[in-house]
Amino acid sequence: MPLLDTPVRLGVQLAPQHSTYAAIHDAVGRLEDLGVDVLFNWDHFFPLSGDPDGTHFEAWTMLAAWAEQTERVEFGCLVNCNSYRNADLQADMARTVDHISAKGGDTGRFIFGTGSGWAERDYDEYGYAFGTPGSRLDDLAEGLRRVEARWDVLNPAPTRRVPVLIGGKGEQKTLRLVARHADIWHSFVTGEELTRKLDVLARWGEKEERDLSGLVVSNELRERDEAEADALYDAGVRLFTLGISGPELDFDVVRRWLDWRDAKN
């Protein structure tokens, strides 16, 4: 643990804010053509930077459109908020988007990225109970159990065992959920802190009696340089994500990190 004999992959988180949908649609096509491995959006209802009342689009309807538009890339939310939708509904939505992305083939490309939620404005304006960090994590634990149970009984089933990505770094609850459910663990921790978190994950894996040798470790590149990325790589990160946002999308920074990915591989 973690999975080290896998190629470095680059995921781009295309923020669904401060853009028209036409611009987002165009960006999805350009990013797939450039060679990124994964496309992500996020699950919020208002912008997270810039004008807080600027343009913004909903995550899951966008993911269904991406499933139809793209041919090669994997894609998903970084991350879905467990609080906003019934867990069984989340499972059904994920299964459906997975099938759309398969385009009649055998295997879909959807990644189920999920987390407990944190953006209080989303909760307040859309009428969800905000609770506490602890209560939201408890809800996520129950939600993940229900999502996996629903996948087992849906007809048709998902096209593959849908990869689960869990974001966060909390050692008592979040990392235990990673050890129990995740195929991909995403965080923003530094290379030095990552070593400690992986030790905690290994202990949770033992308690959960789950082999974590296949776990993919994911981290963010935004505001980092190549030396920091190299340190994360040396610590075990193999999926690197890069956030870009409108109104002016920076494709040059994507090309820079694609070159770095290719050099690593």
mmCIF file of C-alpha atoms in Angstrom:
data_model
loop_
_atom_site.group_PDB
_atom_site.id
_atom_site.type_symbol
_atom_site.label_atom_id
_atom_site.label_comp_id
_atom_site.label_asym_id
_atom_site.label_seq_id
_atom_site.Cartn_x
_atom_site.Cartn_y
_atom_site.Cartn_z
ATOM 1 C CA MET A 1 0.000 0.000 0.000
ATOM 2 C CA PRO A 2 -0.402 2.295 -1.890
ATOM 3 C CA LEU A 3 -0.517 1.065 -5.485
ATOM 4 C CA LEU A 4 2.863 2.102 -6.921
ATOM 5 C CA ASP A 5 3.128 0.050 -10.107
ATOM 6 C CA THR A 6 0.440 2.036 -11.903
ATOM 7 C CA PRO A 7 1.063 4.907 -14.334
ATOM 8 C CA VAL A 8 0.672 8.493 -13.235
ATOM 9 C CA ARG A 9 -2.683 9.868 -14.349
ATOM 10 C CA LEU A 10 -3.814 13.466 -14.618
ATOM 11 C CA GLY A 11 -7.350 14.462 -13.728
ATOM 12 C CA VAL A 12 -8.671 17.955 -14.474
ATOM 13 C CA GLN A 13 -11.400 19.373 -12.257
ATOM 14 C CA LEU A 14 -13.381 21.688 -14.503
ATOM 15 C CA ALA A 15 -15.161 24.023 -12.114
ATOM 16 C CA PRO A 16 -18.808 24.489 -13.183
ATOM 17 C CA GLN A 17 -18.695 28.216 -12.401
ATOM 18 C CA HIS A 18 -18.222 31.570 -14.147
ATOM 19 C CA SER A 19 -18.797 30.039 -17.588
ATOM 20 C CA THR A 20 -21.548 29.357 -20.061
ATOM 21 C CA TYR A 21 -22.373 25.707 -20.561
ATOM 22 C CA ALA A 22 -21.212 26.076 -24.162
ATOM 23 C CA ALA A 23 -17.747 27.004 -22.850
ATOM 24 C CA ILE A 24 -17.741 24.030 -20.487
ATOM 25 C CA HIS A 25 -18.821 21.704 -23.305
ATOM 26 C CA ASP A 26 -16.003 23.005 -25.485
ATOM 27 C CA ALA A 27 -13.498 22.582 -22.638
ATOM 28 C CA VAL A 28 -14.518 18.963 -22.078
ATOM 29 C CA GLY A 29 -13.798 18.168 -25.714
ATOM 30 C CA ARG A 30 -10.477 20.022 -25.689
ATOM 31 C CA LEU A 31 -9.321 18.347 -22.480
ATOM 32 C CA GLU A 32 -10.145 14.879 -23.761
ATOM 33 C CA ASP A 33 -8.300 15.652 -27.009
ATOM 34 C CA LEU A 34 -5.283 16.930 -25.056
ATOM 35 C CA GLY A 35 -5.014 13.547 -23.358
ATOM 36 C CA VAL A 36 -6.140 14.070 -19.765
ATOM 37 C CA ASP A 37 -7.085 10.828 -18.042
ATOM 38 C CA VAL A 38 -10.000 11.920 -15.849
ATOM 39 C CA LEU A 39 -12.443 14.834 -15.874
ATOM 40 C CA PHE A 40 -14.062 16.025 -12.659
ATOM 41 C CA ASN A 41 -16.544 18.698 -11.712
ATOM 42 C CA TRP A 42 -17.761 19.485 -8.180
ATOM 43 C CA ASP A 43 -21.065 19.174 -6.369
ATOM 44 C CA HIS A 44 -21.986 22.669 -5.188
ATOM 45 C CA PHE A 45 -24.770 25.109 -5.976
ATOM 46 C CA PHE A 46 -22.816 28.383 -5.918
ATOM 47 C CA PRO A 47 -19.319 29.445 -6.994
ATOM 48 C CA LEU A 48 -16.485 28.671 -4.598
ATOM 49 C CA SER A 49 -14.283 31.524 -5.833
ATOM 50 C CA GLY A 50 -14.796 34.865 -7.527
ATOM 51 C CA ASP A 51 -18.276 36.376 -7.525
ATOM 52 C CA PRO A 52 -20.254 34.261 -5.024
ATOM 53 C CA ASP A 53 -23.402 34.881 -7.068
ATOM 54 C CA GLY A 54 -21.794 34.230 -10.452
ATOM 55 C CA THR A 55 -22.971 31.658 -12.957
ATOM 56 C CA HIS A 56 -22.956 28.048 -11.782
ATOM 57 C CA PHE A 57 -24.327 24.670 -12.932
ATOM 58 C CA GLU A 58 -25.484 21.508 -11.147
ATOM 59 C CA ALA A 59 -23.100 18.569 -11.048
ATOM 60 C CA TRP A 60 -24.981 15.360 -11.813
ATOM 61 C CA THR A 61 -26.950 16.547 -14.833
ATOM 62 C CA MET A 62 -23.634 17.800 -16.207
ATOM 63 C CA LEU A 63 -22.028 14.386 -15.611
ATOM 64 C CA ALA A 64 -24.731 12.696 -17.669
ATOM 65 C CA ALA A 65 -23.950 15.083 -20.531
ATOM 66 C CA TRP A 66 -20.229 14.342 -20.209
ATOM 67 C CA ALA A 67 -20.981 10.615 -20.317
ATOM 68 C CA GLU A 68 -22.623 11.109 -23.692
ATOM 69 C CA GLN A 69 -20.092 13.625 -25.014
ATOM 70 C CA THR A 70 -16.825 11.856 -24.189
ATOM 71 C CA GLU A 71 -15.344 8.651 -25.566
ATOM 72 C CA ARG A 72 -12.237 7.810 -23.549
ATOM 73 C CA VAL A 73 -11.802 9.705 -20.281
ATOM 74 C CA GLU A 74 -13.049 8.534 -16.928
ATOM 75 C CA PHE A 75 -15.092 11.181 -15.135
ATOM 76 C CA GLY A 76 -16.994 12.004 -11.971
ATOM 77 C CA CYS A 77 -17.512 14.448 -9.142
ATOM 78 C CA LEU A 78 -14.678 15.684 -6.973
ATOM 79 C CA VAL A 79 -16.733 15.196 -4.946
ATOM 80 C CA ASN A 80 -20.466 14.410 -4.707
ATOM 81 C CA CYS A 81 -22.074 15.662 -1.499
ATOM 82 C CA ASN A 82 -23.740 12.781 0.312
ATOM 83 C CA SER A 83 -26.185 15.147 2.004
ATOM 84 C CA TYR A 84 -27.929 16.436 -1.096
ATOM 85 C CA ARG A 85 -29.559 13.258 -2.412
ATOM 86 C CA ASN A 86 -31.000 10.058 -1.015
ATOM 87 C CA ALA A 87 -28.231 7.429 -0.984
ATOM 88 C CA ASP A 88 -30.199 4.864 -3.005
ATOM 89 C CA LEU A 89 -30.930 7.556 -5.583
ATOM 90 C CA GLN A 90 -27.210 8.369 -5.764
ATOM 91 C CA ALA A 91 -26.517 4.713 -6.518
ATOM 92 C CA ASP A 92 -29.131 4.645 -9.275
ATOM 93 C CA MET A 93 -27.862 7.899 -10.784
ATOM 94 C CA ALA A 94 -24.308 6.586 -10.757
ATOM 95 C CA ARG A 95 -25.378 3.317 -12.380
ATOM 96 C CA THR A 96 -27.282 5.168 -15.096
ATOM 97 C CA VAL A 97 -24.438 7.588 -15.869
ATOM 98 C CA ASP A 98 -22.080 4.601 -15.938
ATOM 99 C CA HIS A 99 -24.236 2.901 -18.596
ATOM 100 C CA ILE A 100 -24.520 6.099 -20.648
ATOM 101 C CA SER A 101 -20.733 6.356 -20.725
ATOM 102 C CA ALA A 102 -20.373 2.748 -21.926
ATOM 103 C CA LYS A 103 -22.135 3.719 -25.193
ATOM 104 C CA GLY A 104 -23.320 0.188 -25.756
ATOM 105 C CA GLY A 105 -19.969 -1.366 -24.884
ATOM 106 C CA ASP A 106 -19.088 -3.556 -21.965
ATOM 107 C CA THR A 107 -17.563 -1.055 -19.547
ATOM 108 C CA GLY A 108 -18.471 2.432 -18.385
ATOM 109 C CA ARG A 109 -16.083 5.148 -17.292
ATOM 110 C CA PHE A 110 -17.801 6.687 -14.269
ATOM 111 C CA ILE A 111 -15.992 7.248 -10.941
ATOM 112 C CA PHE A 112 -18.168 7.703 -7.850
ATOM 113 C CA GLY A 113 -16.366 10.427 -5.951
ATOM 114 C CA THR A 114 -18.110 11.308 -2.715
ATOM 115 C CA GLY A 115 -17.743 13.116 0.577
ATOM 116 C CA SER A 116 -19.643 14.363 3.583
ATOM 117 C CA GLY A 117 -20.156 17.986 2.499
ATOM 118 C CA TRP A 118 -19.012 21.277 3.985
ATOM 119 C CA ALA A 119 -20.399 24.312 2.088
ATOM 120 C CA GLU A 120 -22.910 25.789 4.535
ATOM 121 C CA ARG A 121 -24.485 28.148 1.991
ATOM 122 C CA ASP A 122 -25.468 25.171 -0.184
ATOM 123 C CA TYR A 123 -27.238 23.580 2.758
ATOM 124 C CA ASP A 124 -28.968 26.745 3.924
ATOM 125 C CA GLU A 125 -30.243 27.963 0.547
ATOM 126 C CA TYR A 126 -31.370 24.536 -0.662
ATOM 127 C CA GLY A 127 -32.997 23.523 2.601
ATOM 128 C CA TYR A 128 -30.696 20.760 3.859
ATOM 129 C CA ALA A 129 -29.881 20.340 7.549
ATOM 130 C CA PHE A 130 -26.235 21.320 7.983
ATOM 131 C CA GLY A 131 -25.566 19.347 11.155
ATOM 132 C CA THR A 132 -21.991 19.002 12.361
ATOM 133 C CA PRO A 133 -18.840 17.603 10.732
ATOM 134 C CA GLY A 134 -19.320 14.468 12.826
ATOM 135 C CA SER A 135 -22.972 13.988 11.942
ATOM 136 C CA ARG A 136 -22.267 14.509 8.243
ATOM 137 C CA LEU A 137 -19.510 11.893 8.348
ATOM 138 C CA ASP A 138 -21.861 9.475 10.113
ATOM 139 C CA ASP A 139 -24.405 10.103 7.355
ATOM 140 C CA LEU A 140 -21.708 9.437 4.759
ATOM 141 C CA ALA A 141 -20.880 6.111 6.393
ATOM 142 C CA GLU A 142 -24.516 5.045 6.193
ATOM 143 C CA GLY A 143 -24.844 6.473 2.692
ATOM 144 C CA LEU A 144 -21.910 4.464 1.368
ATOM 145 C CA ARG A 145 -23.365 1.291 2.858
ATOM 146 C CA ARG A 146 -26.664 1.968 1.110
ATOM 147 C CA VAL A 147 -25.050 2.917 -2.210
ATOM 148 C CA GLU A 148 -23.114 -0.338 -2.355
ATOM 149 C CA ALA A 149 -26.148 -2.370 -1.295
ATOM 150 C CA ARG A 150 -28.277 -0.724 -4.002
ATOM 151 C CA TRP A 151 -25.660 -1.405 -6.684
ATOM 152 C CA ASP A 152 -25.945 -5.087 -5.771
ATOM 153 C CA VAL A 153 -29.674 -5.217 -6.622
ATOM 154 C CA LEU A 154 -30.128 -2.758 -9.489
ATOM 155 C CA ASN A 155 -31.325 -4.175 -12.797
ATOM 156 C CA PRO A 156 -29.302 -3.756 -14.865
ATOM 157 C CA ALA A 157 -26.283 -3.686 -12.601
ATOM 158 C CA PRO A 158 -23.502 -1.150 -13.191
ATOM 159 C CA THR A 159 -21.278 -2.128 -16.113
ATOM 160 C CA ARG A 160 -18.347 -2.654 -13.744
ATOM 161 C CA ARG A 161 -17.525 -2.385 -10.073
ATOM 162 C CA VAL A 162 -17.842 1.404 -9.975
ATOM 163 C CA PRO A 163 -14.641 2.864 -8.511
ATOM 164 C CA VAL A 164 -15.289 4.784 -5.291
ATOM 165 C CA LEU A 165 -13.254 7.903 -4.574
ATOM 166 C CA ILE A 166 -13.444 9.382 -1.083
ATOM 167 C CA GLY A 167 -12.020 12.802 -0.298
ATOM 168 C CA GLY A 168 -10.697 14.010 3.036
ATOM 169 C CA LYS A 169 -7.990 13.401 5.600
ATOM 170 C CA GLY A 170 -9.639 12.996 9.003
ATOM 171 C CA GLU A 171 -7.979 10.096 10.781
ATOM 172 C CA GLN A 172 -10.802 8.855 13.010
ATOM 173 C CA LYS A 173 -13.727 8.704 10.591
ATOM 174 C CA THR A 174 -12.794 9.674 7.028
ATOM 175 C CA LEU A 175 -9.761 7.444 6.655
ATOM 176 C CA ARG A 176 -11.654 4.541 8.166
ATOM 177 C CA LEU A 177 -14.307 4.998 5.463
ATOM 178 C CA VAL A 178 -11.531 5.096 2.875
ATOM 179 C CA ALA A 179 -10.171 1.813 4.206
ATOM 180 C CA ARG A 180 -13.650 0.279 4.174
ATOM 181 C CA HIS A 181 -14.955 1.479 0.794
ATOM 182 C CA ALA A 182 -12.547 3.420 -1.414
ATOM 183 C CA ASP A 183 -10.618 2.500 -4.523
ATOM 184 C CA ILE A 184 -9.173 6.029 -4.686
ATOM 185 C CA TRP A 185 -8.300 8.300 -1.768
ATOM 186 C CA HIS A 186 -8.081 12.030 -2.542
ATOM 187 C CA SER A 187 -6.624 14.751 -0.342
ATOM 188 C CA PHE A 188 -4.638 17.979 -0.400
ATOM 189 C CA VAL A 189 -1.996 16.926 2.156
ATOM 190 C CA THR A 190 1.718 17.534 1.652
ATOM 191 C CA GLY A 191 4.187 14.784 0.857
ATOM 192 C CA GLU A 192 5.455 14.770 4.431
ATOM 193 C CA GLU A 193 1.961 14.558 5.920
ATOM 194 C CA LEU A 194 0.991 11.918 3.383
ATOM 195 C CA THR A 195 3.347 9.368 4.916
ATOM 196 C CA ARG A 196 1.573 9.657 8.254
ATOM 197 C CA LYS A 197 -1.878 9.425 6.672
ATOM 198 C CA LEU A 198 -0.904 6.287 4.788
ATOM 199 C CA ASP A 199 0.262 4.709 8.044
ATOM 200 C CA VAL A 200 -3.126 5.513 9.566
ATOM 201 C CA LEU A 201 -4.859 4.054 6.522
ATOM 202 C CA ALA A 202 -2.822 0.866 6.790
ATOM 203 C CA ARG A 203 -3.943 0.426 10.403
ATOM 204 C CA TRP A 204 -7.573 0.999 9.442
ATOM 205 C CA GLY A 205 -7.185 -1.492 6.628
ATOM 206 C CA GLU A 206 -6.082 -4.117 9.143
ATOM 207 C CA LYS A 207 -9.072 -3.381 11.396
ATOM 208 C CA GLU A 208 -11.463 -3.470 8.449
ATOM 209 C CA GLU A 209 -9.801 -6.674 7.188
ATOM 210 C CA ARG A 210 -9.452 -5.123 3.742
ATOM 211 C CA ASP A 211 -6.458 -5.391 1.444
ATOM 212 C CA LEU A 212 -5.473 -1.834 0.475
ATOM 213 C CA SER A 213 -2.660 -2.800 -1.869
ATOM 214 C CA GLY A 214 -4.780 -1.634 -4.819
ATOM 215 C CA LEU A 215 -5.670 1.762 -3.343
ATOM 216 C CA VAL A 216 -4.876 4.669 -5.673
ATOM 217 C CA VAL A 217 -3.674 7.794 -3.850
ATOM 218 C CA SER A 218 -4.803 11.093 -5.356
ATOM 219 C CA ASN A 219 -3.728 14.668 -4.649
ATOM 220 C CA GLU A 220 -4.076 18.191 -6.014
ATOM 221 C CA LEU A 221 -1.550 20.115 -8.145
ATOM 222 C CA ARG A 222 -3.040 23.598 -8.077
ATOM 223 C CA GLU A 223 -0.565 26.140 -6.617
ATOM 224 C CA ARG A 224 2.148 23.465 -6.481
ATOM 225 C CA ASP A 225 5.336 23.205 -8.506
ATOM 226 C CA GLU A 226 7.156 20.229 -9.981
ATOM 227 C CA ALA A 227 9.316 19.721 -6.896
ATOM 228 C CA GLU A 228 6.227 19.403 -4.711
ATOM 229 C CA ALA A 229 4.621 17.088 -7.260
ATOM 230 C CA ASP A 230 7.774 14.969 -7.284
ATOM 231 C CA ALA A 231 7.596 14.684 -3.493
ATOM 232 C CA LEU A 232 3.984 13.567 -3.678
ATOM 233 C CA TYR A 233 4.904 11.046 -6.361
ATOM 234 C CA ASP A 234 7.715 9.677 -4.188
ATOM 235 C CA ALA A 235 5.234 9.359 -1.301
ATOM 236 C CA GLY A 236 2.894 7.265 -3.440
ATOM 237 C CA VAL A 237 0.503 9.584 -5.292
ATOM 238 C CA ARG A 238 -0.445 8.289 -8.744
ATOM 239 C CA LEU A 239 -3.555 10.320 -9.596
ATOM 240 C CA PHE A 240 -2.878 14.052 -9.721
ATOM 241 C CA THR A 241 -5.749 16.499 -10.081
ATOM 242 C CA LEU A 242 -5.640 20.034 -11.396
ATOM 243 C CA GLY A 243 -8.444 22.517 -10.896
ATOM 244 C CA ILE A 244 -9.235 25.074 -13.584
ATOM 245 C CA SER A 245 -12.077 27.592 -13.640
ATOM 246 C CA GLY A 246 -13.733 30.139 -15.878
ATOM 247 C CA PRO A 247 -14.178 32.750 -17.064
ATOM 248 C CA GLU A 248 -10.767 32.227 -18.743
ATOM 249 C CA LEU A 249 -9.804 28.549 -18.729
ATOM 250 C CA ASP A 250 -6.050 27.945 -18.670
ATOM 251 C CA PHE A 251 -5.210 25.091 -21.027
ATOM 252 C CA ASP A 252 -1.491 25.904 -20.960
ATOM 253 C CA VAL A 253 -1.212 24.787 -17.335
ATOM 254 C CA VAL A 254 -2.916 21.538 -18.317
ATOM 255 C CA ARG A 255 -0.334 20.987 -21.070
ATOM 256 C CA ARG A 256 2.478 21.672 -18.597
ATOM 257 C CA TRP A 257 1.267 18.975 -16.223
ATOM 258 C CA LEU A 258 0.565 16.550 -19.056
ATOM 259 C CA ASP A 259 4.234 16.896 -20.021
ATOM 260 C CA TRP A 260 5.227 16.183 -16.402
ATOM 261 C CA ARG A 261 2.916 13.138 -16.333
ATOM 262 C CA ASP A 262 4.407 11.802 -19.537
ATOM 263 C CA ALA A 263 7.948 12.234 -18.217
ATOM 264 C CA LYS A 264 7.015 10.239 -15.114
ATOM 265 C CA ASN A 265 5.574 7.442 -17.220
#
